[in-house]
Amino acid sequence: MNDFLFGLMIALSVGPVALMIASYGMRAGTATGVRAAIGVAAADGCHAVVAFTIGAMLAGTLASHLSLFRMVGALVLLAMGARMLWQALRDRRRTLDGDVAPPRSNRPFMAMFFVTLANPLTILLFYGYATAAAGAHRHWLLGAACVFAGSLIGQLVFAFGGGAIGRFVKSPGWLAASHVVAALVVLGYGVAGLMRV
């Protein structure tokens, strides 16, 4: 149960990943947001497998290369934020030109899977949790499955929320503005990450 709650709490913390999932839901619909949410939960499950099996052996490596992990994570956030901003501005231009075709999904599962895998904060959170929960009597696979399930439920909140906003907010101007704001926040997280390196 603790593993499930850990996955749920990580998922429900609002950060760049949550904004990206909601943005997928707003831009391309709930189904696309759900695919993005599953990608994040799958990555969280992978983190859990590594943390519960060989996390103790990797502790020294993680600690000695922390600045590298932070830099890679910040660069990934900058790239995703720039991509989100470009898509938001492109979609706004298309709307103003009268071309209102729904945007393509652009592989939300894979994009969010790799963004989450590269997030250094997530790596450290999983290692810390695995160290603290080392005395728990459970199989590593069951623990990872519980983390995945908790994460998936939390991520789906953002996917369905983004999809609902996209359906109910009919003003292309408001939707474009919300996409631009989400992209700027993700870019801000990336810049803040680079400043901490």
Tab-separated table of C-alpha atoms in Angstrom:
chain	number	residue	atom	x	y	z
A	1	MET	CA	0.000	0.000	0.000
A	2	ASN	CA	2.868	2.394	0.746
A	3	ASP	CA	4.307	1.815	-2.730
A	4	PHE	CA	0.935	2.650	-4.294
A	5	LEU	CA	0.661	5.848	-2.228
A	6	PHE	CA	4.219	6.821	-3.128
A	7	GLY	CA	3.414	6.492	-6.847
A	8	LEU	CA	0.205	8.459	-6.377
A	9	MET	CA	1.922	11.285	-4.468
A	10	ILE	CA	4.674	11.609	-7.074
A	11	ALA	CA	2.037	11.748	-9.806
A	12	LEU	CA	-0.133	14.342	-8.089
A	13	SER	CA	2.690	16.798	-7.481
A	14	VAL	CA	2.167	19.515	-10.064
A	15	GLY	CA	5.324	20.086	-12.055
A	16	PRO	CA	6.485	20.151	-15.647
A	17	VAL	CA	5.425	16.564	-16.349
A	18	ALA	CA	1.880	17.202	-15.107
A	19	LEU	CA	1.661	20.325	-17.262
A	20	MET	CA	2.861	18.409	-20.323
A	21	ILE	CA	0.243	15.690	-19.801
A	22	ALA	CA	-2.516	18.289	-19.390
A	23	SER	CA	-1.252	20.098	-22.472
A	24	TYR	CA	-1.448	16.885	-24.520
A	25	GLY	CA	-5.033	16.448	-23.308
A	26	MET	CA	-5.975	20.039	-24.162
A	27	ARG	CA	-4.306	20.070	-27.581
A	28	ALA	CA	-5.148	16.646	-28.937
A	29	GLY	CA	-7.872	15.215	-26.727
A	30	THR	CA	-8.245	12.951	-23.736
A	31	ALA	CA	-7.020	9.791	-25.504
A	32	THR	CA	-3.720	11.473	-26.310
A	33	GLY	CA	-3.431	12.731	-22.738
A	34	VAL	CA	-4.053	9.191	-21.483
A	35	ARG	CA	-1.241	7.860	-23.703
A	36	ALA	CA	1.074	10.502	-22.250
A	37	ALA	CA	-0.020	9.555	-18.708
A	38	ILE	CA	0.690	5.878	-19.380
A	39	GLY	CA	4.164	6.820	-20.634
A	40	VAL	CA	4.922	8.665	-17.395
A	41	ALA	CA	3.575	5.829	-15.238
A	42	ALA	CA	5.621	3.282	-17.230
A	43	ALA	CA	8.770	5.321	-16.615
A	44	ASP	CA	7.921	5.555	-12.909
A	45	GLY	CA	7.523	1.774	-12.902
A	46	CYS	CA	10.962	1.410	-14.509
A	47	HIS	CA	12.457	3.730	-11.898
A	48	ALA	CA	10.838	1.616	-9.183
A	49	VAL	CA	12.232	-1.641	-10.614
A	50	VAL	CA	15.744	-0.199	-10.671
A	51	ALA	CA	15.411	1.389	-7.227
A	52	PHE	CA	14.005	-1.766	-5.605
A	53	THR	CA	16.542	-4.128	-7.176
A	54	ILE	CA	19.924	-2.425	-7.656
A	55	GLY	CA	19.292	1.017	-6.168
A	56	ALA	CA	21.766	0.536	-3.326
A	57	MET	CA	24.549	-0.352	-5.769
A	58	LEU	CA	23.818	2.751	-7.866
A	59	ALA	CA	23.795	5.168	-4.936
A	60	GLY	CA	27.444	6.127	-5.248
A	61	THR	CA	27.196	6.632	-8.998
A	62	LEU	CA	24.092	8.791	-8.652
A	63	ALA	CA	25.698	10.931	-5.978
A	64	SER	CA	28.953	11.418	-7.878
A	65	HIS	CA	27.192	12.368	-11.133
A	66	LEU	CA	24.343	14.411	-9.679
A	67	SER	CA	25.265	17.590	-11.550
A	68	LEU	CA	25.299	15.674	-14.856
A	69	PHE	CA	21.841	14.222	-14.136
A	70	ARG	CA	20.549	17.687	-13.285
A	71	MET	CA	21.990	19.184	-16.467
A	72	VAL	CA	20.528	16.450	-18.682
A	73	GLY	CA	17.141	16.778	-16.978
A	74	ALA	CA	17.178	20.565	-17.387
A	75	LEU	CA	18.124	20.288	-21.061
A	76	VAL	CA	15.303	17.803	-21.662
A	77	LEU	CA	12.848	20.203	-19.998
A	78	LEU	CA	14.135	23.086	-22.118
A	79	ALA	CA	13.739	21.019	-25.290
A	80	MET	CA	10.225	19.902	-24.362
A	81	GLY	CA	9.225	23.438	-23.327
A	82	ALA	CA	10.543	24.864	-26.600
A	83	ARG	CA	8.684	22.182	-28.540
A	84	MET	CA	5.470	22.913	-26.611
A	85	LEU	CA	5.853	26.639	-27.284
A	86	TRP	CA	6.465	26.080	-30.993
A	87	GLN	CA	3.404	23.811	-31.223
A	88	ALA	CA	1.234	26.313	-29.341
A	89	LEU	CA	2.245	29.173	-31.620
A	90	ARG	CA	1.855	27.013	-34.739
A	91	ASP	CA	-1.625	25.879	-33.648
A	92	ARG	CA	-2.609	29.492	-32.930
A	93	ARG	CA	-1.511	30.545	-36.417
A	94	ARG	CA	-3.483	27.698	-37.989
A	95	THR	CA	-6.591	28.710	-36.041
A	96	LEU	CA	-6.260	32.332	-37.139
A	97	ASP	CA	-5.845	31.165	-40.751
A	98	GLY	CA	-9.085	29.169	-40.488
A	99	ASP	CA	-7.416	25.745	-40.527
A	100	VAL	CA	-8.824	24.091	-37.408
A	101	ALA	CA	-7.794	20.480	-38.029
A	102	PRO	CA	-7.029	18.653	-34.776
A	103	PRO	CA	-3.330	18.557	-33.943
A	104	ARG	CA	-1.427	15.293	-34.324
A	105	SER	CA	-0.426	13.370	-31.230
A	106	ASN	CA	3.360	13.286	-31.880
A	107	ARG	CA	3.922	10.048	-29.935
A	108	PRO	CA	2.895	11.160	-26.446
A	109	PHE	CA	3.755	7.815	-24.817
A	110	MET	CA	7.389	7.805	-25.955
A	111	ALA	CA	7.918	11.528	-25.404
A	112	MET	CA	6.661	11.438	-21.832
A	113	PHE	CA	8.347	8.116	-21.068
A	114	PHE	CA	11.778	9.531	-21.924
A	115	VAL	CA	11.148	12.908	-20.275
A	116	THR	CA	10.282	11.108	-17.049
A	117	LEU	CA	13.250	8.745	-17.293
A	118	ALA	CA	15.585	11.738	-17.676
A	119	ASN	CA	14.137	13.640	-14.703
A	120	PRO	CA	16.875	13.678	-12.029
A	121	LEU	CA	14.458	14.597	-9.245
A	122	THR	CA	12.408	11.486	-9.965
A	123	ILE	CA	15.548	9.340	-9.932
A	124	LEU	CA	16.574	10.714	-6.544
A	125	LEU	CA	13.060	10.426	-5.105
A	126	PHE	CA	12.872	6.771	-6.088
A	127	TYR	CA	16.290	5.996	-4.671
A	128	GLY	CA	15.398	7.773	-1.420
A	129	TYR	CA	12.096	5.951	-1.143
A	130	ALA	CA	13.657	2.571	-1.912
A	131	THR	CA	16.297	3.156	0.760
A	132	ALA	CA	13.676	4.157	3.333
A	133	ALA	CA	11.393	1.233	2.412
A	134	ALA	CA	14.203	-1.340	2.332
A	135	GLY	CA	12.843	-3.110	5.410
A	136	ALA	CA	9.413	-3.689	3.873
A	137	HIS	CA	8.653	-7.348	3.224
A	138	ARG	CA	7.436	-7.444	-0.360
A	139	HIS	CA	8.669	-8.665	-3.694
A	140	TRP	CA	10.331	-5.960	-5.824
A	141	LEU	CA	7.987	-6.655	-8.741
A	142	LEU	CA	4.887	-6.201	-6.576
A	143	GLY	CA	6.317	-2.942	-5.230
A	144	ALA	CA	7.056	-1.654	-8.742
A	145	ALA	CA	3.563	-2.653	-9.927
A	146	CYS	CA	2.015	-0.746	-7.015
A	147	VAL	CA	4.109	2.345	-7.827
A	148	PHE	CA	3.023	2.080	-11.483
A	149	ALA	CA	-0.658	1.786	-10.512
A	150	GLY	CA	-0.500	4.752	-8.129
A	151	SER	CA	1.382	6.851	-10.652
A	152	LEU	CA	-1.047	5.972	-13.435
A	153	ILE	CA	-4.079	6.991	-11.396
A	154	GLY	CA	-2.459	10.312	-10.522
A	155	GLN	CA	-1.311	11.016	-14.075
A	156	LEU	CA	-4.793	10.260	-15.419
A	157	VAL	CA	-6.134	13.145	-13.323
A	158	PHE	CA	-4.061	15.535	-15.454
A	159	ALA	CA	-4.911	13.752	-18.712
A	160	PHE	CA	-8.666	13.883	-18.098
A	161	GLY	CA	-8.420	17.416	-16.709
A	162	GLY	CA	-6.571	18.626	-19.790
A	163	GLY	CA	-9.030	16.840	-22.056
A	164	ALA	CA	-11.971	18.441	-20.245
A	165	ILE	CA	-10.458	21.903	-20.541
A	166	GLY	CA	-9.877	21.323	-24.251
A	167	ARG	CA	-13.510	20.271	-24.761
A	168	PHE	CA	-15.161	23.008	-22.716
A	169	VAL	CA	-12.992	26.001	-23.504
A	170	LYS	CA	-14.054	26.746	-27.050
A	171	SER	CA	-12.134	29.975	-27.529
A	172	PRO	CA	-9.045	29.264	-29.661
A	173	GLY	CA	-7.417	32.335	-28.120
A	174	TRP	CA	-7.819	31.017	-24.559
A	175	LEU	CA	-6.608	27.566	-25.510
A	176	ALA	CA	-3.576	28.983	-27.321
A	177	ALA	CA	-2.806	31.200	-24.319
A	178	SER	CA	-3.035	28.240	-21.936
A	179	HIS	CA	-0.636	26.244	-24.124
A	180	VAL	CA	1.824	29.132	-24.229
A	181	VAL	CA	1.665	29.539	-20.431
A	182	ALA	CA	2.236	25.797	-19.906
A	183	ALA	CA	5.207	25.888	-22.285
A	184	LEU	CA	6.705	28.909	-20.510
A	185	VAL	CA	6.362	27.196	-17.128
A	186	VAL	CA	8.144	24.081	-18.439
A	187	LEU	CA	10.876	26.317	-19.903
A	188	GLY	CA	11.127	28.015	-16.506
A	189	TYR	CA	11.668	24.659	-14.800
A	190	GLY	CA	14.431	23.925	-17.315
A	191	VAL	CA	16.148	27.270	-16.734
A	192	ALA	CA	15.894	26.816	-12.956
A	193	GLY	CA	17.421	23.360	-13.323
A	194	LEU	CA	20.364	24.727	-15.303
A	195	MET	CA	20.941	27.415	-12.699
A	196	ARG	CA	21.255	24.716	-9.997
A	197	VAL	CA	23.934	22.777	-11.879
